[in-house]
Amino acid sequence: TLVGGNTKLTPEIADTYTAGFVIQPQMVPNLVTSIDVYYIKIRDTITSLSSNTVISDCALTGQASLCGLIHRGAAGDLWFNQNNYVTATYLNIGKVSTRGLDIQSHYHTDLGGLGKLNTSFSGTYTKDFEFQPVPGLGSYDCAGYWGSTCGAPVPHWRHVLNTTWGLPWFGLD
């Protein structure tokens, strides 16, 4: 297998749509919350296919773009010398799209002689994360999954909640 970069790569192309609003309720002073909805679609994503994917998808579909990555010997062999191999370098062939919701919130209050309390919350809901490694061969919704097909985990929900108590003594938090 020949792996590595590719001098013919082009930049990925993305369409990004987002809408949101900010809430600062008068009945809860010092509270700020923002909610944003997003939709992102990326074309010509840079991806690398494994040699097994190239061989199996070539056999299943006969696509010239995949079968052209297989370099067999005169007898049809693939593994006996360095002249016979599968090209698995990076290519601009994939697509990715994702939709979801981002929530941010911050609240702070003065505790008088006990200091200050600061709380922040940051959360993301991923409705879907569609990944199509090879055009025309189907896609995978990787939201909530991880592994050899989907890669790093993309949870449906993730968040971070931080609370800091700022003590009035010696600048300690």
PDB file of N, CA and C in Angstrom, residues 11 24 34 41 44 48 51 69 78 115 153 159:
ATOM      1  N   PRO A  11      -8.478  22.636  -1.808  1.00  0.00           N
ATOM      2  CA  PRO A  11      -9.152  22.953  -0.546  1.00  0.00           C
ATOM      3  C   PRO A  11     -10.556  22.356  -0.500  1.00  0.00           C
ATOM      4  N   GLN A  24     -31.163  37.443  27.919  1.00  0.00           N
ATOM      5  CA  GLN A  24     -30.697  38.063  29.160  1.00  0.00           C
ATOM      6  C   GLN A  24     -31.935  38.456  29.963  1.00  0.00           C
ATOM      7  N   SER A  34     -27.046  31.871  25.219  1.00  0.00           N
ATOM      8  CA  SER A  34     -27.180  31.942  23.765  1.00  0.00           C
ATOM      9  C   SER A  34     -27.476  30.548  23.230  1.00  0.00           C
ATOM     10  N   LYS A  41     -22.176  21.761   5.554  1.00  0.00           N
ATOM     11  CA  LYS A  41     -22.011  20.763   4.493  1.00  0.00           C
ATOM     12  C   LYS A  41     -20.652  20.992   3.836  1.00  0.00           C
ATOM     13  N   ASP A  44     -15.821  17.729  -1.260  1.00  0.00           N
ATOM     14  CA  ASP A  44     -14.416  17.486  -1.616  1.00  0.00           C
ATOM     15  C   ASP A  44     -13.547  17.380  -0.362  1.00  0.00           C
ATOM     16  N   SER A  48      -8.566   9.598   3.207  1.00  0.00           N
ATOM     17  CA  SER A  48      -7.714   8.520   2.715  1.00  0.00           C
ATOM     18  C   SER A  48      -8.463   7.209   2.905  1.00  0.00           C
ATOM     19  N   SER A  51      -6.520   0.306   1.904  1.00  0.00           N
ATOM     20  CA  SER A  51      -6.366  -0.563   0.734  1.00  0.00           C
ATOM     21  C   SER A  51      -7.500  -1.581   0.669  1.00  0.00           C
ATOM     22  N   LEU A  69      -6.755   2.758  -8.688  1.00  0.00           N
ATOM     23  CA  LEU A  69      -5.813   2.849  -7.571  1.00  0.00           C
ATOM     24  C   LEU A  69      -5.113   1.518  -7.295  1.00  0.00           C
ATOM     25  N   LEU A  78      -0.674  -8.918  -6.638  1.00  0.00           N
ATOM     26  CA  LEU A  78      -0.720  -7.609  -6.001  1.00  0.00           C
ATOM     27  C   LEU A  78       0.319  -7.457  -4.905  1.00  0.00           C
ATOM     28  N   GLY A 115     -17.325  36.193  48.812  1.00  0.00           N
ATOM     29  CA  GLY A 115     -16.681  36.235  47.495  1.00  0.00           C
ATOM     30  C   GLY A 115     -17.688  36.285  46.362  1.00  0.00           C
ATOM     31  N   PRO A 153     -14.954   9.769  18.231  1.00  0.00           N
ATOM     32  CA  PRO A 153     -16.341   9.827  18.696  1.00  0.00           C
ATOM     33  C   PRO A 153     -17.016  11.170  18.396  1.00  0.00           C
ATOM     34  N   HIS A 159     -21.220  18.236  26.958  1.00  0.00           N
ATOM     35  CA  HIS A 159     -21.261  19.531  27.618  1.00  0.00           C
ATOM     36  C   HIS A 159     -20.142  19.651  28.644  1.00  0.00           C
TER      37      HIS A 159
END
